[in-house]
Amino acid sequence: MKKSMRLFRAILLVLFAAASLGGCYLPSEFKTDLRIAPNGNYNFKYEGLLVNLPLAKKLSDGDLSAEALQKAVAEIDGDLGRDAGFKEIAYIDRGTFRVRYARVGNIVQEKSFNFVRSSARMISIERRLDGTVHIIGDKPNKEHARQLARGGFVVRGTLRVQTEAQVVRHNATDVTEAAAKLYTWAIEGVERKSPRLVFKLQGR
């Protein structure tokens, strides 16, 4: 038990160091689906875990009483809940929340969309001036990624993007041919290349 706790604390030290680069949350055991049309209409869904790094760090240091933990969880719940896209937020343990998120919009009108938010971005959709849309998955830099991998933390999940748009480039691990092609990234760890997909908007 003591050995596993020491390992957990070591991992959290690395995670907290990475937080300054990637925001306050890291994803785990997730499924992300994005349906986006050539005119910019999109439907985004995320189901899985979010680790709140500052809370996890405090817990690993033993800095929180039961009352303080309850208050911190409520504050995080309220912070995430300000975004109406969060349909479910449930605290599990060790700074980890199970969430369900859904949002529809139009990237031409909004210009950009970031999940979880711009300061803690896991995936973003950006409209560029040249008429292209860039879908980008974020992650820690290479050194922090190596430290996370050595510490035993695994980001595991699936990202799927479906679109009829003209895709200019992508690095998906699998592509299913159909009228609306399905681009899939099987994510196992944080050292692989971040997901990327670029397509042209309709009429651009």
XYZ file of C-alpha atoms in Angstrom:
204
model
C 0.000 0.000 0.000
C 2.799 2.422 0.932
C 4.650 1.618 -2.304
C 1.543 2.237 -4.419
C 0.910 5.538 -2.620
C 4.492 6.661 -3.264
C 4.064 5.796 -6.933
C 0.770 7.716 -7.049
C 2.465 10.779 -5.525
C 5.351 10.550 -7.971
C 2.933 10.416 -10.878
C 1.007 13.389 -9.526
C 4.162 15.486 -9.243
C 4.734 14.967 -12.956
C 1.079 15.609 -13.770
C 1.044 18.836 -11.813
C 4.190 20.021 -13.587
C 2.457 19.374 -16.896
C -0.625 21.311 -15.795
C 1.061 24.655 -16.442
C 1.400 23.653 -20.102
C -1.818 21.805 -20.757
C -4.271 23.398 -18.324
C -5.821 21.920 -15.178
C -7.360 18.750 -16.643
C -6.160 15.577 -18.301
C -8.448 13.067 -20.075
C -8.541 9.335 -19.420
C -10.641 6.353 -20.532
C -12.617 8.508 -22.936
C -14.641 8.361 -26.129
C -14.868 11.551 -28.200
C -17.071 11.926 -31.270
C -17.198 14.915 -33.594
C -19.581 15.156 -36.534
C -18.754 18.238 -38.618
C -20.259 19.318 -41.934
C -18.636 21.240 -44.831
C -20.689 24.323 -43.863
C -19.236 24.326 -40.331
C -22.131 22.768 -38.399
C -20.771 20.429 -35.737
C -21.929 18.005 -33.065
C -19.310 17.248 -30.379
C -19.537 14.606 -27.635
C -17.129 13.517 -24.887
C -17.688 10.699 -22.424
C -14.995 9.617 -19.998
C -12.817 10.783 -17.133
C -11.236 14.144 -16.400
C -8.437 14.391 -13.830
C -8.271 17.755 -12.067
C -4.518 18.081 -11.510
C -4.462 20.667 -8.685
C -6.976 18.649 -6.645
C -5.133 15.385 -7.315
C -1.871 17.007 -6.181
C -3.406 18.241 -2.915
C -4.830 14.802 -2.234
C -1.465 13.141 -2.874
C 0.151 15.551 -0.401
C -2.506 14.843 2.222
C -3.397 18.543 2.383
C -7.185 18.146 2.372
C -9.579 17.225 5.142
C -12.837 15.467 4.269
C -14.650 18.797 4.574
C -12.111 20.602 2.391
C -12.319 17.845 -0.221
C -16.097 18.119 -0.319
C -15.803 21.881 -0.812
C -13.156 21.521 -3.545
C -15.246 18.963 -5.420
C -18.283 21.246 -5.237
C -16.240 24.179 -6.588
C -14.931 22.144 -9.515
C -18.402 20.810 -10.219
C -19.715 24.373 -10.248
C -16.849 25.589 -12.436
C -17.391 22.904 -15.069
C -21.156 23.264 -14.750
C -21.006 26.863 -15.981
C -20.695 25.297 -19.430
C -24.144 23.973 -20.325
C -22.467 21.337 -22.466
C -21.688 19.266 -19.356
C -24.646 16.915 -18.985
C -23.114 14.828 -16.198
C -20.346 15.521 -13.662
C -19.646 12.896 -10.990
C -16.672 12.788 -8.643
C -15.024 9.365 -8.362
C -11.733 9.534 -6.439
C -8.206 11.020 -6.442
C -9.214 14.193 -8.258
C -10.988 12.284 -11.023
C -14.441 13.097 -12.391
C -16.622 11.078 -14.733
C -18.239 13.445 -17.221
C -20.580 13.454 -20.179
C -20.441 16.466 -22.498
C -22.367 17.404 -25.657
C -22.426 20.547 -27.761
C -23.728 21.609 -31.168
C -22.691 24.750 -33.001
C -21.277 26.242 -36.182
C -17.541 26.936 -36.424
C -18.035 29.607 -39.086
C -20.101 31.680 -36.655
C -18.042 30.853 -33.551
C -14.575 30.863 -35.189
C -13.223 28.446 -32.552
C -14.314 25.862 -29.989
C -12.168 24.426 -27.204
C -12.833 21.508 -24.898
C -12.574 21.767 -21.897
C -11.851 25.477 -22.355
C -9.163 27.662 -23.940
C -6.964 27.547 -20.803
C -7.307 23.750 -20.470
C -7.578 22.631 -24.063
C -7.772 18.942 -24.966
C -9.268 19.360 -28.407
C -9.990 22.446 -30.449
C -11.776 23.344 -33.672
C -10.427 26.486 -35.351
C -11.555 28.323 -38.467
C -8.637 29.922 -40.296
C -8.634 32.943 -42.611
C -7.745 30.763 -45.618
C -11.115 29.000 -45.370
C -9.839 25.844 -43.714
C -10.906 24.300 -40.420
C -8.264 22.748 -38.155
C -9.172 20.050 -35.628
C -6.325 19.699 -33.133
C -5.819 17.422 -30.163
C -3.589 18.906 -27.468
C -1.170 17.186 -25.078
C 1.867 17.938 -22.855
C 5.207 18.661 -24.546
C 7.593 15.787 -25.318
C 9.569 15.917 -22.077
C 6.466 15.991 -19.875
C 4.955 13.258 -22.045
C 7.980 11.023 -21.398
C 7.788 11.703 -17.662
C 4.085 10.875 -17.643
C 4.749 7.618 -19.481
C 7.562 6.677 -17.063
C 5.279 7.504 -14.146
C 2.719 5.013 -15.394
C -0.011 7.509 -16.346
C -1.805 6.412 -19.505
C -4.123 8.592 -21.518
C -6.364 6.038 -23.185
C -9.314 6.710 -25.445
C -10.773 7.109 -28.910
C -11.325 10.215 -31.014
C -13.606 9.916 -34.046
C -14.288 12.660 -36.594
C -16.905 12.159 -39.300
C -17.271 14.580 -42.192
C -18.239 14.874 -45.860
C -15.870 17.836 -46.227
C -12.764 17.864 -48.424
C -9.989 16.847 -46.021
C -6.627 18.391 -46.880
C -4.516 16.399 -44.412
C -4.829 14.252 -41.316
C -2.899 11.749 -39.193
C -5.762 9.425 -38.226
C -4.862 5.841 -37.356
C -7.835 4.531 -39.350
C -10.181 5.860 -42.061
C -13.544 4.279 -42.906
C -14.659 5.063 -46.439
C -18.253 6.292 -46.777
C -20.187 9.308 -48.041
C -19.149 10.910 -44.765
C -15.681 9.486 -44.038
C -14.937 8.435 -40.478
C -11.456 9.326 -39.185
C -10.429 7.480 -36.031
C -7.547 7.972 -33.612
C -6.875 5.155 -31.143
C -5.033 6.966 -28.341
C -2.858 4.934 -25.998
C -0.405 7.055 -24.009
C 0.762 10.644 -24.328
C 3.886 10.180 -26.451
C 2.179 9.647 -29.791
C 1.599 12.518 -32.182
C -1.375 14.723 -31.371
C -4.451 14.183 -33.580
C -4.669 16.571 -36.535
C -7.237 17.021 -39.295
C -7.653 19.927 -41.720
C -10.533 20.382 -44.168
C -11.854 23.054 -46.503
C -15.084 24.838 -45.738
C -17.860 24.671 -48.313
C -17.450 27.326 -51.022
C -13.937 28.310 -49.891
